[in-house]
Coordinates of C-alpha atoms in Angstrom, one line a residue:
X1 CA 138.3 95.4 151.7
X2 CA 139.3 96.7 155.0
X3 CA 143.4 96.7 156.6
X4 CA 144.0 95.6 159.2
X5 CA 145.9 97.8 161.7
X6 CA 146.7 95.6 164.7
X7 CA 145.0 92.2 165.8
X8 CA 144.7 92.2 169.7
X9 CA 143.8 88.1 170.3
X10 CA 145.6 84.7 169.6
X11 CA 144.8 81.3 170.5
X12 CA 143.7 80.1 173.6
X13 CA 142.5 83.1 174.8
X14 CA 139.1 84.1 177.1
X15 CA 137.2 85.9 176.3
X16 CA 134.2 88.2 177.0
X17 CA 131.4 89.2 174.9
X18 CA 132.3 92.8 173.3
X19 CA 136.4 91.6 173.8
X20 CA 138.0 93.8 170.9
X21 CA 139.5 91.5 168.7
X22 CA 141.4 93.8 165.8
X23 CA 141.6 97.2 165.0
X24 CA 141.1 98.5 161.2
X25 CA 143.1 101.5 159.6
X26 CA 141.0 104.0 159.9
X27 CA 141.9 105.3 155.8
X28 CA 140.3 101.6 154.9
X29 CA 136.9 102.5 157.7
X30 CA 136.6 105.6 156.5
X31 CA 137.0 104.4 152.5
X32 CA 134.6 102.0 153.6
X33 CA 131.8 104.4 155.1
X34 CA 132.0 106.5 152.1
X35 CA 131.1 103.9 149.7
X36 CA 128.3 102.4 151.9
X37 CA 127.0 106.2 152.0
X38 CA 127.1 106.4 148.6
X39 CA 125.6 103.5 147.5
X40 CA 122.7 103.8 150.1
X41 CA 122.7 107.8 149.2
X42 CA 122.4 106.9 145.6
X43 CA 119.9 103.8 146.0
X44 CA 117.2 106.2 147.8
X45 CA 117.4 108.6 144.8
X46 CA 117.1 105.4 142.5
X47 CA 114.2 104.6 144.8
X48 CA 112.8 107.9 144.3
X49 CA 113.2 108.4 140.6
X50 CA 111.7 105.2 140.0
X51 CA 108.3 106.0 141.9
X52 CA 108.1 109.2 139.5
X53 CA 109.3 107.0 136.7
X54 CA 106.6 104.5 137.8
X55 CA 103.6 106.8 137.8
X56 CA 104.3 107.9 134.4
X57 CA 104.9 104.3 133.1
X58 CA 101.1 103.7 134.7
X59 CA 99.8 106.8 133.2
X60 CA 101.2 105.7 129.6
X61 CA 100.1 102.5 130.0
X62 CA 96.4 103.4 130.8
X63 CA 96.0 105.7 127.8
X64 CA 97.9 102.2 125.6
X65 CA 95.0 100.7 127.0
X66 CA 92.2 102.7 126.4
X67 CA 93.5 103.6 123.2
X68 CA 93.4 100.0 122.4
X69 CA 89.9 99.4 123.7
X70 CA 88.9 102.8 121.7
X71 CA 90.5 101.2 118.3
X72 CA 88.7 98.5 118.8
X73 CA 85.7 100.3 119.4
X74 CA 86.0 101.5 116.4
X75 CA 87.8 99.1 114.5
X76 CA 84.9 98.5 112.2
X77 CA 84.1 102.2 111.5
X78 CA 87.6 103.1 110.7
X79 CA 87.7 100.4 108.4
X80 CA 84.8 101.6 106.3
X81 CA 85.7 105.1 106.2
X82 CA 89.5 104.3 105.2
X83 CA 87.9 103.0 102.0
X84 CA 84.7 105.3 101.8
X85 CA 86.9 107.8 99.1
X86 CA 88.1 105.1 97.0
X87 CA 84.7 103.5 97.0
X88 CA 83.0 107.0 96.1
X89 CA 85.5 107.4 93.7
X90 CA 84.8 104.4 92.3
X91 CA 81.1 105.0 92.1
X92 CA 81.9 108.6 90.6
X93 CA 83.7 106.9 87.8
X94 CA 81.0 104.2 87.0
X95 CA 78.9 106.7 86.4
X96 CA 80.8 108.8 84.1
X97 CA 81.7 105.5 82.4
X98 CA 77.9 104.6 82.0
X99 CA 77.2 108.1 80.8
X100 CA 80.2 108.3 78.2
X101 CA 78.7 104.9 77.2
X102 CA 75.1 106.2 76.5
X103 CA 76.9 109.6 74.2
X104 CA 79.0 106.5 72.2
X105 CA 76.2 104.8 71.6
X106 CA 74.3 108.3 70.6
X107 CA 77.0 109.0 68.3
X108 CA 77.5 105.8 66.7
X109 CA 73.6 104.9 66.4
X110 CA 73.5 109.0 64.6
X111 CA 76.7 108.2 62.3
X112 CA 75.6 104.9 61.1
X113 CA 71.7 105.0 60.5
X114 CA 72.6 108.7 58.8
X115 CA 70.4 110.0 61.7
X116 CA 70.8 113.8 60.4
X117 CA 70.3 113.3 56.6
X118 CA 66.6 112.4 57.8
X119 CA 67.3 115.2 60.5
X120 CA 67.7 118.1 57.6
X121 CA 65.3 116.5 55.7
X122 CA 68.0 116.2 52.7
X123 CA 65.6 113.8 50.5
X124 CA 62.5 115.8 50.5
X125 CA 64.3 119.0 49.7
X126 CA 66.3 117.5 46.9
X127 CA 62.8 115.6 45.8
X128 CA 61.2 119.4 46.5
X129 CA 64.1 121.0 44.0
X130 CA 63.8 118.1 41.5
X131 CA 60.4 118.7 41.3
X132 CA 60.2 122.1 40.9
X133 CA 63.1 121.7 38.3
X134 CA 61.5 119.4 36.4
X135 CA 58.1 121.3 36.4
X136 CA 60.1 124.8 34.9
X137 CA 61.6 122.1 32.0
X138 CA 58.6 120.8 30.8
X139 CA 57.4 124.6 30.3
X140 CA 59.9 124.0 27.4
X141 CA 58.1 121.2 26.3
X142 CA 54.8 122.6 26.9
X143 CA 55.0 125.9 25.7
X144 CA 56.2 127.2 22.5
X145 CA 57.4 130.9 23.4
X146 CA 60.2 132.4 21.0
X147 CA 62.6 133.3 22.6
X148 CA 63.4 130.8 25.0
X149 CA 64.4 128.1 23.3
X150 CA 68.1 129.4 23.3
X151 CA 67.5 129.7 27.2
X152 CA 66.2 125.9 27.3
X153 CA 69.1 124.8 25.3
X154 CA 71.7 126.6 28.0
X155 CA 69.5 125.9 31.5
X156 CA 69.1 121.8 30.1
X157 CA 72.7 121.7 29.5
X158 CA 73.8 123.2 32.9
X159 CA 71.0 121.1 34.1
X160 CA 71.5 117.5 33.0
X161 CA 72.3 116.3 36.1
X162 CA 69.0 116.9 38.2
X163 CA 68.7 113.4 39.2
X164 CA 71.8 113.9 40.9
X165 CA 72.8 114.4 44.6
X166 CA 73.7 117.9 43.9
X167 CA 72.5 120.2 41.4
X168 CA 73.7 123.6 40.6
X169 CA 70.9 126.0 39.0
X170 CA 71.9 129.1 40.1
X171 CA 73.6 129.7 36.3
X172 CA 70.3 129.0 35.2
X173 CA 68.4 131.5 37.3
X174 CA 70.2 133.9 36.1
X175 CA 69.9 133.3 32.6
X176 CA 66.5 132.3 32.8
X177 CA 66.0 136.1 34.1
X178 CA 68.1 137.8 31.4
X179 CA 66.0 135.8 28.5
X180 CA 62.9 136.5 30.1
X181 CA 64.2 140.3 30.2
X182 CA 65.0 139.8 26.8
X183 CA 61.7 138.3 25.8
X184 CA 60.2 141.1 27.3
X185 CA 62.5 143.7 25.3
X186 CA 62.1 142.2 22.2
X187 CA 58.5 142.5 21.2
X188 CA 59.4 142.3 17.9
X189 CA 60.4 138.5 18.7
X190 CA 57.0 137.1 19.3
X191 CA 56.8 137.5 23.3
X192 CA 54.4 141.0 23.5
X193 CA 51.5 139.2 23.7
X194 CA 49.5 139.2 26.2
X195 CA 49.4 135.3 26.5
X196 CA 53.3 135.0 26.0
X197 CA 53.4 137.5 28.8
X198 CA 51.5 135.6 31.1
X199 CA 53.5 132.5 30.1
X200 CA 56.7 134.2 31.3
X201 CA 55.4 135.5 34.3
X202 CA 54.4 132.5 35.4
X203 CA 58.2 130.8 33.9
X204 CA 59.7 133.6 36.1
X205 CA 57.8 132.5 39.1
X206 CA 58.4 128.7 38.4
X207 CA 62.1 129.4 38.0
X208 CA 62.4 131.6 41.1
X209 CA 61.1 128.4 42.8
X210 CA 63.6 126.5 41.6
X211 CA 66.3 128.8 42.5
X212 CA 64.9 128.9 45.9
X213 CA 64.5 124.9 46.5
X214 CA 67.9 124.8 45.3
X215 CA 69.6 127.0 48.1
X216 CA 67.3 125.1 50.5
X217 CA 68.4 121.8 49.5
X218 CA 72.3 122.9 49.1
X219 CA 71.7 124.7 52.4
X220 CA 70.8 121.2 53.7
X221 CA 72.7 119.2 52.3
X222 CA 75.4 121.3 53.4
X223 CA 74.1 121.4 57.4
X224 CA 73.9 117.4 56.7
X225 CA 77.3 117.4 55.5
X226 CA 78.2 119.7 58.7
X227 CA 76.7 117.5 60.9
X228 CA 77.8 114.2 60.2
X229 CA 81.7 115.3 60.0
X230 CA 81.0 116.8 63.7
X231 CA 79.1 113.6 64.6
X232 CA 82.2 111.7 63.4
X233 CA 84.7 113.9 65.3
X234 CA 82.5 113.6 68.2
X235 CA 82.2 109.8 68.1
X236 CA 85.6 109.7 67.9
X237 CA 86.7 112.1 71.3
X238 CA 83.4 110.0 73.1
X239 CA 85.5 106.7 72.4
X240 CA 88.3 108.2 73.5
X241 CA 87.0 109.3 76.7
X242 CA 85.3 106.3 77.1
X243 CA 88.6 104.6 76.5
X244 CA 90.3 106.5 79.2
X245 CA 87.3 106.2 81.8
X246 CA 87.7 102.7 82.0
X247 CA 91.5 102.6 82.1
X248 CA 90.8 105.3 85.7
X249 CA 87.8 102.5 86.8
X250 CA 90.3 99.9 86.6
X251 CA 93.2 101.9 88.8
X252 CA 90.7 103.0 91.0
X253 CA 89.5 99.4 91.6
X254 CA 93.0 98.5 91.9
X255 CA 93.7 101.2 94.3
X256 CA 90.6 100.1 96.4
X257 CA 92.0 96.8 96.3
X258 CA 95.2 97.5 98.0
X259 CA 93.2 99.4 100.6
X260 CA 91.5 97.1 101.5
X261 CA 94.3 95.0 102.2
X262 CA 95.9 97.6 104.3
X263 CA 92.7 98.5 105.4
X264 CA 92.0 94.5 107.0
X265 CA 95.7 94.2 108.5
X266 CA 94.8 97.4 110.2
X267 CA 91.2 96.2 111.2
X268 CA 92.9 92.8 112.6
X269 CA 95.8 94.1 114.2
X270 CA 93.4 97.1 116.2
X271 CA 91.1 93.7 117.0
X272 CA 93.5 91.8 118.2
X273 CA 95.0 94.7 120.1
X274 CA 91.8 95.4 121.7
X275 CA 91.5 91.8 123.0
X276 CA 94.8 91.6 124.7
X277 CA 94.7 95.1 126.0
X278 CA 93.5 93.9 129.3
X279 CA 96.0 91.2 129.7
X280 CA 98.7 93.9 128.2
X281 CA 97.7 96.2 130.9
X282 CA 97.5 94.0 133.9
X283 CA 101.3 92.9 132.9
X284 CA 103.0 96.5 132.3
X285 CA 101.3 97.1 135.8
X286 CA 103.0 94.2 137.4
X287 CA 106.6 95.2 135.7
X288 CA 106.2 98.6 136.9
X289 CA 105.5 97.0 140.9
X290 CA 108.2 94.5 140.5
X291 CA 110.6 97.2 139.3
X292 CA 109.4 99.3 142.4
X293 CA 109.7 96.7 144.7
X294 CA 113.3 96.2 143.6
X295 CA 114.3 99.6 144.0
X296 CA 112.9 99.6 147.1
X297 CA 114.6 96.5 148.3
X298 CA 118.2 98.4 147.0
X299 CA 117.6 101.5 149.0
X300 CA 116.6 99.3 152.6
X301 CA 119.8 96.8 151.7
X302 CA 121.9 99.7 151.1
X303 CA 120.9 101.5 154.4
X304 CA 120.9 98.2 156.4
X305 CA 124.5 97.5 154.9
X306 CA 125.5 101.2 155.9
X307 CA 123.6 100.5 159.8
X308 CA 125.0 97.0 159.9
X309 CA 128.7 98.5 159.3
X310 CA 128.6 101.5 161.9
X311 CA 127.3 99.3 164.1
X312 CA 129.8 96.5 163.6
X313 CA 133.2 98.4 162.9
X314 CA 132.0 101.8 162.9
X315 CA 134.9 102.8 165.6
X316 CA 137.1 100.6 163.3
X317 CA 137.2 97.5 165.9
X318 CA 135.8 94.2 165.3
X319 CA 134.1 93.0 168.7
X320 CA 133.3 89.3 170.1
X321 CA 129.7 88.3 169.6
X322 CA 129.8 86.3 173.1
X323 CA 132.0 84.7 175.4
X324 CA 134.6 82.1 174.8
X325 CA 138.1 80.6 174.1
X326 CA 140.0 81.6 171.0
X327 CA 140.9 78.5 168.9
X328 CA 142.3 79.8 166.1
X329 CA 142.5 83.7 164.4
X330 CA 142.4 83.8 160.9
X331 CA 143.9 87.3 160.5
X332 CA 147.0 89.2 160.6
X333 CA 148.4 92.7 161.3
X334 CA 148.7 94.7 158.0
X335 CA 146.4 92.1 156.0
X336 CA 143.4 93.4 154.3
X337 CA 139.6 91.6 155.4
X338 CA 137.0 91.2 153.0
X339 CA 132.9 90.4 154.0
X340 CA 133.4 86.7 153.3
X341 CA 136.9 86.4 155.7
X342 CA 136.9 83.8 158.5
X343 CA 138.4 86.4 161.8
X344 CA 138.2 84.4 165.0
X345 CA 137.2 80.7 165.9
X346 CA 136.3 80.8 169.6
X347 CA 134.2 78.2 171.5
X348 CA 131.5 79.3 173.9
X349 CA 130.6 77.1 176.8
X350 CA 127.5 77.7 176.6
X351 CA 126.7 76.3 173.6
X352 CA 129.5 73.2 174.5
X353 CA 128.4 69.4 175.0
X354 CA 130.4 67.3 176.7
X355 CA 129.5 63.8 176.1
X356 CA 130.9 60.6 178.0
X357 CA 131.3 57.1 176.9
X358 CA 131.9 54.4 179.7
X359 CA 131.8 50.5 180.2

């Protein structure tokens, strides 16, 4: 708004082009200059800040763009390798399955076809001992030596059980020794002979036999016995293992799963990103030059208004446009005048038809 100092026409007057018509205070001119400064001051700086701003908004949107283009490049690739380690891991785990399968199947096939009591040969050593022992008891049947029969009578008892799985002979042995010693001490007993001798000698060799198939087959049976407790244990911790190799296959085929999920959205949303990047582009370039060109528009409007004011009221008087008489003034000393006010009706001759009517 501007006040109105003094108005200097009424109605019916002449006038010439440039006639003063008012006079404006010259606080409300001045009030007014400022702001049209201001605003055209401040519309160049917006002007300005939004080429920078503009450049940058280009520059970002270029690298949007070829980063798009590049994702989609690469869409594929990225794809694959986001679910290369869970398919390797995968892989890794089938195998360990496969081999933890192949040592279950080793231990059960060695626990249940008794794999090491053919392995330590258990049967031919006991059949070896049982031999052997039943060879040094039928020297008791065979031969007639005194002297042993209190021996047979103690090794037959501690021997009954031959046929069994285990037999123990070492108590034998031993007192097989001490009557042969004793045979041998006693020639008065019948065993100085030089037949009885060779009898013994040959006992004492037959019984030392004995005693040693015995420790070989307890020393097998005992390896056999060994074995197949560790081939148990074993079976056991392989079927464990086995157990928890598949539970890992199955999270790590779940775990693939889900990536692959994650993996497509990813694959799709790059694909479809790539295929509008052009399109994306071309718009944020358009936004940027409409924004510009608004800016721009701003800062010549607001230096026009400032131009169009100085050169309208910039001594604070509102001037006639042209020549003409005053018809009506539409303002008043001490009232204020905005840009849409109605100031001075005026005709001008020159633009005034007369037209006549007659009969």
């Amino acid at each position: 708004e501007l006040k109105i100092e003094e108005v200097y026409l009424s109605s019916g007057d002449e006038v010439e082009e440039g006639t003063p018509i008012l006079k404006l205070t010259d606080e409300s001119v001045e009030a007014a200059r400022r702001e049209l400064e201001q605003k055209s001051v401040q519309a160049s700086l917006d002007y300005r800040q939004q080429l920078l701003d503009s450049e940058e908004e280009k520059i970002t949107a270029k690298q949007t763009y070829d980063t798009s283009m590049t994702k989609g490049t690469y869409a594929s690739y990225t794809y694959e390798e986001s679910l290369k380690k869970y398919a390797d891991k995968i892989s890794d785990l089938q195998e360990q399955v496969e081999e933890a399968q192949e040592l279950v199947n080793e231990y059960t096939d060695s626990v249940e076809n008794d794999y090491y009591y053919s392995y330590y040969e258990v049967a031919e050593k006991k059949e070896e001992f049982e031999k052997s022992f039943a060879a040094l008891m039928q020297l008791y049947e065979d031969w007639d030596i005194p002297g042993l029969e209190d021996h047979y009578r103690t090794t037959a008892g501690s021997s009954s059980s031959a046929s069994g799985q285990s037999v123990s002979s070492g108590q034998s042995g031993s007192s097989g020794q001490q009557a042969a010693g004793g045979g041998q001490a006693g020639s008065g007993a019948g065993l100085t002979s030089e037949n009885n001798y060779t009898k013994l000698t040959v006992y004492n060799l037959l019984d030392e036999e004995v005693q040693e198939n015995e420790k070989i087959y307890d020393q097998a049976a005992e390896d056999y016995e060994a074995a197949k407790k560790k081939a148990e244990s074993s079976l056991a911790q392989a079927q464990s293992n086995l157990k928890l190799l598949n539970t890992q296959l199955e999270e790590a085929q779940i775990a693939y799963d889900k990536q692959q999920v994650s993996s497509q959205s990813d694959y799709d949303a790059a694909a479809a990103e790539s295929s509008s990047a052009q399109e994306v582009y071309e718009a944020e370039l358009s936004r940027i030059e409409e924004e510009t060109s608004v800016a721009f528009n701003e800062k010549e409007e607001a230096r026009e208004n400032l131009q169009e004011f100085e050169d309208t009221i910039g001594d604070g008087c509102l001037y006639t446009q042209s020549a003409g008489t005053v018809m009506m003034v539409g303002v008043r000393a001490e009232s204020a005048i905005s840009g849409n006010s109605m100031v001075l009706a005026y005709s001008n001759p020159e633009t005034v038809t007369v037209t006549a009517s007659v009969d």
